[in-house]
Coordinates of C-alpha atoms and ligand atoms in Angstrom, one line a residue:
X1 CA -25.7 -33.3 10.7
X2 CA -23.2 -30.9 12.5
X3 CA -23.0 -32.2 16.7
X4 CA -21.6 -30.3 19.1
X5 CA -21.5 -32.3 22.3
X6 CA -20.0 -32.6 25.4
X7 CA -19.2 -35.1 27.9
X8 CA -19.5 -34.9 31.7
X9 CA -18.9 -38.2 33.5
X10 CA -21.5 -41.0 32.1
X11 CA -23.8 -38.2 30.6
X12 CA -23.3 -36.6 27.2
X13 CA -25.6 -33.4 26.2
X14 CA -25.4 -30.4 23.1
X15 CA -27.0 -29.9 20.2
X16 CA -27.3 -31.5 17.0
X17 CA -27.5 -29.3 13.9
X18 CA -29.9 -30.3 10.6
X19 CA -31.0 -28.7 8.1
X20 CA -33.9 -27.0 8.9
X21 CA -33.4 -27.6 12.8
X22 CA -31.7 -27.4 15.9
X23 CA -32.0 -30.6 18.6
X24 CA -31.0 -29.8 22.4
X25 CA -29.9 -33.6 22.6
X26 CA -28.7 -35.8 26.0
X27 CA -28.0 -39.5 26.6
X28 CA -25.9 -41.9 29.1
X29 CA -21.9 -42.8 27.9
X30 CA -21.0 -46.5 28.9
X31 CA -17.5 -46.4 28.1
X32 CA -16.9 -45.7 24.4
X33 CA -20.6 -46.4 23.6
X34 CA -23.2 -43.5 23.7
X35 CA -26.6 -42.9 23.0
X36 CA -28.7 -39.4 22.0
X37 CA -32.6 -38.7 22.7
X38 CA -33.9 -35.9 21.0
X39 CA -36.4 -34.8 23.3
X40 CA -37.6 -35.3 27.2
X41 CA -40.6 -37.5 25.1
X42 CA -38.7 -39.9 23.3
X43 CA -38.3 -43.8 24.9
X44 CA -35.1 -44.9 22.9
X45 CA -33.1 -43.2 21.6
X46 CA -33.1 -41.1 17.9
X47 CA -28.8 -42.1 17.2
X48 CA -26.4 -44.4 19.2
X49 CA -23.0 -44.0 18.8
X50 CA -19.0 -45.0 19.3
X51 CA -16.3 -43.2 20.3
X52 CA -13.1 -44.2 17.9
X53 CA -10.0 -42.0 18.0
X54 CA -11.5 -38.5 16.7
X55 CA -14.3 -39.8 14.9
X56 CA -18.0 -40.3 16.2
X57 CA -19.6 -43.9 14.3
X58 CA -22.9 -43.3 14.5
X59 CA -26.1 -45.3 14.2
X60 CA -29.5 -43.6 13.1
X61 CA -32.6 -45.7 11.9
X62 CA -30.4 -48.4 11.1
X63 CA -28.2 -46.4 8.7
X64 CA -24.5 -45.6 9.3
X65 CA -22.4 -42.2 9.8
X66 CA -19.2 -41.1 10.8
X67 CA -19.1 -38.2 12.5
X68 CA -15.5 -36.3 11.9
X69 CA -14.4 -33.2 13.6
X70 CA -15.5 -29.9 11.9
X71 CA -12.5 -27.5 11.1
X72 CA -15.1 -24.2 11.6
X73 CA -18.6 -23.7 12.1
X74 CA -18.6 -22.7 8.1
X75 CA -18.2 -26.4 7.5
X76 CA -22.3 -26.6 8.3
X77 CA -24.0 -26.6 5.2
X78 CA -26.6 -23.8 5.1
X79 CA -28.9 -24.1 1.9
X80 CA -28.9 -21.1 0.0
X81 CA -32.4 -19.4 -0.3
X82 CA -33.2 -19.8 -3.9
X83 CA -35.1 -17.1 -5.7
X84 CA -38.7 -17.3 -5.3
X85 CA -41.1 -16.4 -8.1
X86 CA -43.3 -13.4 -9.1
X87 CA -46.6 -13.4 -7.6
X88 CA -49.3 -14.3 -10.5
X89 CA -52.5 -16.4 -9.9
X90 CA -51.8 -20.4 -10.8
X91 CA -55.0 -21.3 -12.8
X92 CA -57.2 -23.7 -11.1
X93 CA -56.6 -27.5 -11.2
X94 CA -60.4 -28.1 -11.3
X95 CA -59.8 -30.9 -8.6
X96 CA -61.7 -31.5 -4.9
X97 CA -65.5 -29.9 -6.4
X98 CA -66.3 -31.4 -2.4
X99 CA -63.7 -31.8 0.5
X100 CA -61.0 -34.7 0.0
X101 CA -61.9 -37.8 1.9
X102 CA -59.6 -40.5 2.6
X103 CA -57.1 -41.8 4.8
X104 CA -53.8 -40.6 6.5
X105 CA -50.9 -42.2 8.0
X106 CA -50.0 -39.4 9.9
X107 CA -51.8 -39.2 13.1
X108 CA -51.9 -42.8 14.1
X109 CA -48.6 -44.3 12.4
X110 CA -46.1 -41.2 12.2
X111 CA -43.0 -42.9 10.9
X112 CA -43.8 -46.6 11.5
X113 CA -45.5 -47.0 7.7
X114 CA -44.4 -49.0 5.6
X115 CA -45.7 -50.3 1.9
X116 CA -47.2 -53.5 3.2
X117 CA -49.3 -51.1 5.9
X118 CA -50.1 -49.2 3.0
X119 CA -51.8 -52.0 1.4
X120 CA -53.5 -53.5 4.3
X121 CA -55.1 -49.8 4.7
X122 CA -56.3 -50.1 1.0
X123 CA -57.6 -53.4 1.6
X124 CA -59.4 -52.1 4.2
X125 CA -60.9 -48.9 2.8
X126 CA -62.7 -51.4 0.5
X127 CA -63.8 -54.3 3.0
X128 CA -64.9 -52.1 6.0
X129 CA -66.6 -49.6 3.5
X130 CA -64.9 -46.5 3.8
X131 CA -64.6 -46.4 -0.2
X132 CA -67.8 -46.6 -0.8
X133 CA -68.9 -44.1 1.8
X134 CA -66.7 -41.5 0.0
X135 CA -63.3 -42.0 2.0
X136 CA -61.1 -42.7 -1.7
X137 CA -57.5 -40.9 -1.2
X138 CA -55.3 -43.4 0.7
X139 CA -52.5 -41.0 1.8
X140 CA -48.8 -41.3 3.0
X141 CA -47.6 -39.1 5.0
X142 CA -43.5 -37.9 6.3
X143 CA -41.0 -40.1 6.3
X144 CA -40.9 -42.0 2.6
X145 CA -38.3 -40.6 1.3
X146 CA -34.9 -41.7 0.2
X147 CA -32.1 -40.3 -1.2
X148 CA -31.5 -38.4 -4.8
X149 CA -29.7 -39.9 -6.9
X150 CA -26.9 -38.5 -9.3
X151 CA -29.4 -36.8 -11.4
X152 CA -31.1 -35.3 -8.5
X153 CA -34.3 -37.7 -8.8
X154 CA -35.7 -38.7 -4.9
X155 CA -36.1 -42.0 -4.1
X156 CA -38.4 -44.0 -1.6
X157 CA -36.3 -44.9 1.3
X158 CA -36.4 -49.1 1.8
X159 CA -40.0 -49.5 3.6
X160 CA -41.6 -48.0 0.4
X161 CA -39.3 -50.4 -2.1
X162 CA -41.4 -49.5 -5.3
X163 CA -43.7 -46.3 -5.3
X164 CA -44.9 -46.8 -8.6
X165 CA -46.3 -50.5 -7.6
X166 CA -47.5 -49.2 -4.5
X167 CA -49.5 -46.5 -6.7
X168 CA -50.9 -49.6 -9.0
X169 CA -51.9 -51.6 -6.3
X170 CA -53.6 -48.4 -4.8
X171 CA -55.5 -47.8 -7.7
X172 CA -56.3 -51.2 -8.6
X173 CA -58.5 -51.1 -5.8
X174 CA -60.5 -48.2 -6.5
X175 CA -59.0 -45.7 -4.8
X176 CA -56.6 -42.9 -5.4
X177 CA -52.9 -42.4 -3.9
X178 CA -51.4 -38.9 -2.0
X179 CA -47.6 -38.4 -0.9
X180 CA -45.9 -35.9 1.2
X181 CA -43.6 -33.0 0.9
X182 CA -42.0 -29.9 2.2
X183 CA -40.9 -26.8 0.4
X184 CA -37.3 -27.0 2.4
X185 CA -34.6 -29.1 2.0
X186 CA -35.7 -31.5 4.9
X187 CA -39.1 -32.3 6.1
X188 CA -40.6 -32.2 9.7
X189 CA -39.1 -35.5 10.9
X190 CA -36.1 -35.0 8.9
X191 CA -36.6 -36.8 5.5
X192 CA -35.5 -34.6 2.4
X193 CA -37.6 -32.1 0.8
X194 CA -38.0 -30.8 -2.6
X195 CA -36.3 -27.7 -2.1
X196 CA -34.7 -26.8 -5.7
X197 CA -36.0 -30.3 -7.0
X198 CA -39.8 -28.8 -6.9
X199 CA -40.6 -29.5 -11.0
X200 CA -38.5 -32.5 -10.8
X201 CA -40.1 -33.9 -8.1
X202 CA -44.0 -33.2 -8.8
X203 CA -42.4 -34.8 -12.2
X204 CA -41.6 -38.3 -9.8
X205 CA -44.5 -38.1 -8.2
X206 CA -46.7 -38.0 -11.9
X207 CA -44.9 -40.8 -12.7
X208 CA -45.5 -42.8 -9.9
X209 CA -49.1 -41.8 -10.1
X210 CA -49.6 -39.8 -7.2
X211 CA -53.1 -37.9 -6.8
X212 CA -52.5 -35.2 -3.8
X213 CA -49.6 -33.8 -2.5
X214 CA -49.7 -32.8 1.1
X215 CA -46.9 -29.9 1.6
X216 CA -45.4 -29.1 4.8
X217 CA -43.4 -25.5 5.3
X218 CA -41.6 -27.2 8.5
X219 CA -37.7 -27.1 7.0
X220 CA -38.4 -24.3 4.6
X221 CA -38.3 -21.7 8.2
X222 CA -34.4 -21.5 8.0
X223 CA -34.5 -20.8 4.4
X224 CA -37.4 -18.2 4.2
X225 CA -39.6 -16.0 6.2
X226 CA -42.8 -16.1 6.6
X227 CA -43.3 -13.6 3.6
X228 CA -42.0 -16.0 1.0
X229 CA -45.2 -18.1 2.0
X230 CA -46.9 -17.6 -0.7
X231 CA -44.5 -17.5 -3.4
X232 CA -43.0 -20.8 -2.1
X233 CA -46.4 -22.2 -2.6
X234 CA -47.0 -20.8 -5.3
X235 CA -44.0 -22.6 -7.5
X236 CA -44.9 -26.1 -6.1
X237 CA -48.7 -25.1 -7.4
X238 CA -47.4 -24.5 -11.1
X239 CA -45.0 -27.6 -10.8
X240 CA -48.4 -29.9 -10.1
X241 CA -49.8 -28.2 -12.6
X242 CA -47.2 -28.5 -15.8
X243 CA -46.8 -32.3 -14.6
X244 CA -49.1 -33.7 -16.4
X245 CA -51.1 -35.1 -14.4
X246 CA -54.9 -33.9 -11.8
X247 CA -53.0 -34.1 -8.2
X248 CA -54.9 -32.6 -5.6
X249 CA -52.4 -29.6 -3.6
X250 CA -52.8 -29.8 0.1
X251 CA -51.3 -26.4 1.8
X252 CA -49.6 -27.5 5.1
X253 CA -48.2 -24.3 6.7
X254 CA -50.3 -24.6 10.0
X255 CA -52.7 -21.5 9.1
X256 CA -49.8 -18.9 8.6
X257 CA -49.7 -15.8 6.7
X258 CA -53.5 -16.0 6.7
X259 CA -53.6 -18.6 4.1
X260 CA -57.1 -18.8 3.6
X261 CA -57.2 -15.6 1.7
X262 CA -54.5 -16.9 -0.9
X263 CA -54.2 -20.5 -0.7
X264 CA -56.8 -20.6 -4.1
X265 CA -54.6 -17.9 -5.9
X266 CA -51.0 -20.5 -5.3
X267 CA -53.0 -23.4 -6.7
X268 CA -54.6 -24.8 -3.4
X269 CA -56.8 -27.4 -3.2
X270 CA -57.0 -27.1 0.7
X271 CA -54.8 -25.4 3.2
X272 CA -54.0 -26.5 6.9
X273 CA -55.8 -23.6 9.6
X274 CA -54.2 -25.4 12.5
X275 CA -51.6 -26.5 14.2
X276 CA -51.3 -30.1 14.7
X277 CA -54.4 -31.9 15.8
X278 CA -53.7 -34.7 19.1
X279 CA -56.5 -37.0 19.8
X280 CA -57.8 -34.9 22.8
X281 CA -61.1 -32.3 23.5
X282 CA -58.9 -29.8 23.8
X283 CA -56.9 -30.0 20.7
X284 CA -60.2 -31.0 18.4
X285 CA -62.0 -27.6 20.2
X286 CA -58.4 -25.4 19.7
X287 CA -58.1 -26.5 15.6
X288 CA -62.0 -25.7 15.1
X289 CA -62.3 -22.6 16.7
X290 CA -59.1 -21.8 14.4
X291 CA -61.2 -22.8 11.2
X292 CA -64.0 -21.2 12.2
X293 CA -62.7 -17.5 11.0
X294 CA -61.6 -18.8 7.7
X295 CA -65.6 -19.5 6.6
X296 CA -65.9 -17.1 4.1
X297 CA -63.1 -18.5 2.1
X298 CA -64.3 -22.4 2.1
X299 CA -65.7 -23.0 -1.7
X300 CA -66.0 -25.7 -4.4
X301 CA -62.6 -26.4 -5.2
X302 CA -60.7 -24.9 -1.7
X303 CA -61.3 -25.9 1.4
X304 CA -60.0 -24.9 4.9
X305 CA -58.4 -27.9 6.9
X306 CA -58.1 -27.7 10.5
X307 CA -56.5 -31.0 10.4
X308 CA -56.9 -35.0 10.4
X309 CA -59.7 -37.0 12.1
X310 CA -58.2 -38.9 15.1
X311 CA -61.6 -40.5 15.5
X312 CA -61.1 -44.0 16.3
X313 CA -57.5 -43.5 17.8
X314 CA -58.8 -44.1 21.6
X315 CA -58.5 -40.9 23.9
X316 CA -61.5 -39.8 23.5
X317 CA -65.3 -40.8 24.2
X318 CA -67.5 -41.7 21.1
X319 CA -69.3 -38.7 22.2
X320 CA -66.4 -36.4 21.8
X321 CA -65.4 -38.4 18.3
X322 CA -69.2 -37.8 17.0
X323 CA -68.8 -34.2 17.6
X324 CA -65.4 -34.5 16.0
X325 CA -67.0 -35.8 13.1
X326 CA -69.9 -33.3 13.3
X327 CA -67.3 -29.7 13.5
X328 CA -65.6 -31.4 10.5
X329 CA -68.7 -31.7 8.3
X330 CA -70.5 -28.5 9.1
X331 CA -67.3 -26.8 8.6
X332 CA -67.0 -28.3 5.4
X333 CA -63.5 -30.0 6.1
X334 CA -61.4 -32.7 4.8
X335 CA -62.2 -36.0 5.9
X336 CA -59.2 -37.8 6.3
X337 CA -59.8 -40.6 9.0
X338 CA -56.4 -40.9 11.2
X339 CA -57.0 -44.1 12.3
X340 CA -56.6 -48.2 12.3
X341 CA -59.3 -48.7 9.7
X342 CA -58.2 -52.1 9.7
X343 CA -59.7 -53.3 13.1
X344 CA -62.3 -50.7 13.7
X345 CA -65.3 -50.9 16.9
X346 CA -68.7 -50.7 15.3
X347 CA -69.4 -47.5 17.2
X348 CA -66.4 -45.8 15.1
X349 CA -67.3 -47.1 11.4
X350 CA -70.9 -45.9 12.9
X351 CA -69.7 -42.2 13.0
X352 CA -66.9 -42.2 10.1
X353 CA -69.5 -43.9 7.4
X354 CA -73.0 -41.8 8.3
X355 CA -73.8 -41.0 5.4
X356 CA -76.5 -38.7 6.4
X357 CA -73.4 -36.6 8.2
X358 CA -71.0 -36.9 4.9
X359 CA -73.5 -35.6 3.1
X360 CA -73.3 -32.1 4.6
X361 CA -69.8 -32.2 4.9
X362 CA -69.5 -33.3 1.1
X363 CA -72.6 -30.7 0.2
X364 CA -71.8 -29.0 -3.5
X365 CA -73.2 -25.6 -2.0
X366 CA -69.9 -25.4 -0.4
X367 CA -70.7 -23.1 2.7
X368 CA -68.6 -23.6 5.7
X369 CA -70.8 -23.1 8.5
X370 CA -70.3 -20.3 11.7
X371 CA -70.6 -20.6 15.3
X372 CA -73.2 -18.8 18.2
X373 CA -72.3 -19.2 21.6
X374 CA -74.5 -19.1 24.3
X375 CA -72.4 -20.0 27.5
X376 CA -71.7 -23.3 26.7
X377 CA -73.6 -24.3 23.6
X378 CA -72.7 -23.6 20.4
X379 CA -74.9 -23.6 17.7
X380 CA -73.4 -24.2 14.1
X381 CA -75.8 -23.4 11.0
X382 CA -74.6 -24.3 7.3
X383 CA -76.6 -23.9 4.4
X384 CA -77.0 -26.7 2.3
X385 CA -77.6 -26.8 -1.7
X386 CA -81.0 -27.8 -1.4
X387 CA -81.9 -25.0 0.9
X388 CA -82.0 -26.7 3.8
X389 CA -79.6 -26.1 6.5
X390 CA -77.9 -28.0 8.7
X391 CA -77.6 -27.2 12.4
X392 CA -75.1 -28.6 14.7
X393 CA -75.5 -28.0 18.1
X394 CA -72.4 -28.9 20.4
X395 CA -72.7 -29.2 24.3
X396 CA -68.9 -27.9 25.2
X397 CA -69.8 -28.8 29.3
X398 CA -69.0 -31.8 31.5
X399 CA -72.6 -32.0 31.9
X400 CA -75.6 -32.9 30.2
X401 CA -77.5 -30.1 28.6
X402 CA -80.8 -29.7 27.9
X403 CA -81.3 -28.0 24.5
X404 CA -82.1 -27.2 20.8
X405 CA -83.6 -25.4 18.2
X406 CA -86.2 -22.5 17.9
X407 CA -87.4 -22.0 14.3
X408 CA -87.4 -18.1 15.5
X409 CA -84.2 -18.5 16.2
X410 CA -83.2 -19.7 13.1
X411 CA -84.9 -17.1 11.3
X412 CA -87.9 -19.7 10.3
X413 CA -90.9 -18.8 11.9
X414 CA -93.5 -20.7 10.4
X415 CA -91.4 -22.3 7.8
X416 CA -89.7 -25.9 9.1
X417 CA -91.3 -28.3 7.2
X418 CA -89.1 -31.1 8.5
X419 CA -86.4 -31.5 11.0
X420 CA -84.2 -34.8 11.3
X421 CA -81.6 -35.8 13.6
X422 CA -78.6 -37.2 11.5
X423 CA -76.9 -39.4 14.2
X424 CA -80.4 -40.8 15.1
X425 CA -81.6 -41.3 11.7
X426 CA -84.7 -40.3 12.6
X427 CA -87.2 -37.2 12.2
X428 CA -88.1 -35.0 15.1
X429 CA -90.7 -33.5 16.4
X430 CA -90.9 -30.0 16.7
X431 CA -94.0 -28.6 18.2
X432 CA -94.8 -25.2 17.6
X433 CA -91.3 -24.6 15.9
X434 CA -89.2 -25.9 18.7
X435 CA -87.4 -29.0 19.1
X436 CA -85.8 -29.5 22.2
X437 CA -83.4 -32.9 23.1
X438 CA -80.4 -34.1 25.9
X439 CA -77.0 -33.7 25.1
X440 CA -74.5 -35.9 27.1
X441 CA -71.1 -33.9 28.1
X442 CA -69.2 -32.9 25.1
X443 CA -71.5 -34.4 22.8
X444 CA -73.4 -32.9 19.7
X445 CA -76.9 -32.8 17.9
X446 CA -76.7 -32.8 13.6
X447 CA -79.5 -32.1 12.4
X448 CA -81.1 -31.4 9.1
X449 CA -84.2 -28.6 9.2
X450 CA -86.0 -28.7 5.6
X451 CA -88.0 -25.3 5.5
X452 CA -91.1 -23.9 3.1
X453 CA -89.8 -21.2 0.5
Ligands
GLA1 C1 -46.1 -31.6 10.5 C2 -47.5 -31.7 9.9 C3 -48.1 -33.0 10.3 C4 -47.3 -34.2 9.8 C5 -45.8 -34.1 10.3 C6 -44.9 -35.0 9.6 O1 -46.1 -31.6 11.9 O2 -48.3 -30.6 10.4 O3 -49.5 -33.1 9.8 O4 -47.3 -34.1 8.4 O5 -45.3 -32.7 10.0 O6 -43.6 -34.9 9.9

């Protein structure tokens, strides 16, 4: 860290230098004793400090520092940007035939996760369920990591105390294990990355037995620009790849660079479309109407990911969290629940284990499904392997809306043979080719329409 503060009566404000990022930073002095908040959000603060004689002593996440004056800006460490690989296609891993479904620490924990979390959560995936509806990868997320030791292997920092028991345990249970990464030399909230440890590290994480690596660009932006993208990618793809061992490769570089059109060729699994989800409307809406360009490139094997479920996570209605869960599964998304699956309401195993609804998400046809609008309905048609097609209709108004399907519409005159409501679990009625239904605000039909060759 290289600070650069400055006191003005009790207040101390500046910036605070990392590698990969620059913090505007402010706090209250009480005599020798300060503290820092890294942003206008934050309700304690990130470091505390003490003034003695020339040096800062400084306090972050219970580790200690000492801060001593800089002679010149040059004493900052910038990581040199390593050369980056030729462009060549990384063969396919053969991995995620349907989209990964499992469970994230991300959205609901950020960095409060720790090994014995990690285990209730795999307990959990079994008791509540989730396994056995399909929801196997139980995933960590940022803030893991150690420090390298002399021979440049990383470490898990002290609330993960043995990975590679933490992997067994996983396993043991039925289910498989994913870590997290970035291509720079720190991650989003800080952590280190694999930059110039990429082999050695997808090496660590075969060893522990990891199954999917998410990786997040976040501290690789001071090192490269964006046209490095897919090289950068690309020599984390081939490190999975000569490690030994099947790990699924998550893409996390928030949709840049049109990574939909050469996530597949770097050795991608699935590849972020998004920005980060929140657990509002307005975020869930924002991220799908980001996936919903990228349709032509969702197949077998690759998948477009506009980001984690935050169903279950409490800010919004079970209507809005069923047509969460309906977007994600005609648009042929990851399913990777973001929430407590340890003390879940009935209404929210309800929509995260339909089974009628993961089955069109987890369809081996593949197809990610397209959007009509119609002031505010939007009707969502994917084809399904069995030639039937699923049709998600989504009510974006405050209001109920009275609506539905015309087989005319749909290009089926004549031909529905059968038409059933997947959240009702029930089969429809559709005189003369039209089925017509309520939908509260923000809320959404699934349905499944079975047709006559
Ligand atoms: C980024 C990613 C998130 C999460 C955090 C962790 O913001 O997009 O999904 O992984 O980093 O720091």
């Amino acid at each position: 860290m290289y600070l650069d503060l400055q006191q003005t009566g009790t207040q101390v404000a500046g910036k605070v230098d990392t590698i990969g990022h620059t913090w505007q930073v402010k706090g209250p002095v009480t005599g020798t004793h300060f503290e820092l908040y890294f942003g206008a959000r934050e309700t304690k603060p990130r470091v505390t400090g003490d003034i003695q004689g020339s040096e800062l002593h400084l306090v972050r996440d219970e580790a200690h520092f000492v801060a001593v004056p800089a002679q010149s800006s040059e004493d900052y460490p910038k990581p040199e940007r390593l050369p980056i690989p030729a462009l060549h296609d990384v063969p396919s891993n053969g991995l995620a035939k349907t989209p990964p479904m499992g469970w994230n620490s991300w959205n609901l924990f950020q960095e409060h996760i720790d090994d014995m979390t990690v285990r209730e959560m795999a307990d959990a995936m079994v008791t509540s369920g989730m396994r056995d509806a399909g929801y196997v990868y139980v995933n960590i997320d940022d803030t893991w990591e150690g420090v390298r030791d002399a021979d440049g292997n990383l470490g898990s920092n002290k609330k993960f105390p043995d990975m590679k028991a933490l992997a067994d345990y996983v396993h043991s249970k039925g289910l498989k294990f994913g870590i997290y990464s970035s291509p720079g030399p720190r991650t989003c909230a800080e952590y280190p990355g694999s930059y110039g440890h990429e082999q050695q590290d997808a090496k660590t994480f075969a060893a522990w037995g990891i199954d999917y690596l998410k990786y997040d660009w976040c501290g690789a932006r001071m090192i490269y620009n964006n046209d490095a993208l897919q090289a950068v990618y690309q020599k984390m793809g081939e490190a999975l790849l000569k490690s030994g061992r099947p790990i699924v490769y998550s893409l996390c570089e928030y949709g840049n660079d049109h990574v939909e059109t050469w996530g597949a060729e770097v050795g991608g699994n699935l590849w972020r479309t998004t920005g980060d989800i929140s657990d509002t409307w307005s975020s869930v809406i924002a991220n799908i109407e980001k996936q919903a360009p990228a349709a032509p490139y969702a197949r077998p094997g690759h998948w477009n990911d506009p980001d984690m479920l935050e169903i279950g996570n409490g800010h919004m209605t079970d209507n809005e969290y069923r047509t969460h869960m309906t977007l994600w599964a005609v648009t042929a998304a990851p399913l990777l629940a973001g929430n407590d699956i340890r003390s879940m309401r009935p209404a929210i195993k309800e929509i995260l284990m339909n089974r009628e609804v993961i089955a069109i998400d987890q369809d081996s046809l593949g197809k990610q499904a397209t959007p009509t609008k119609s002031g505010t309905i939007e009707t969502w048609i994917k084809p399904l392997a069995d030639g039937s097609m699923a049709v998600a209709i989504v009510n974006m108004a405050e209001v109920e809306a009275t609506t539905g399907i015309k087989g005319s519409d749909l290009g089926l005159d004549n031909k529905m043979t059968a038409v059933r409501d997947l959240w009702a679990h029930t089969d429809v009625p559709f005189p003369g080719g039209v089925y017509s239904a309520k939908i509260p605000p923000h809320g959404a039909l699934l349905l499944r329409v079975r047709t006559k060759n």
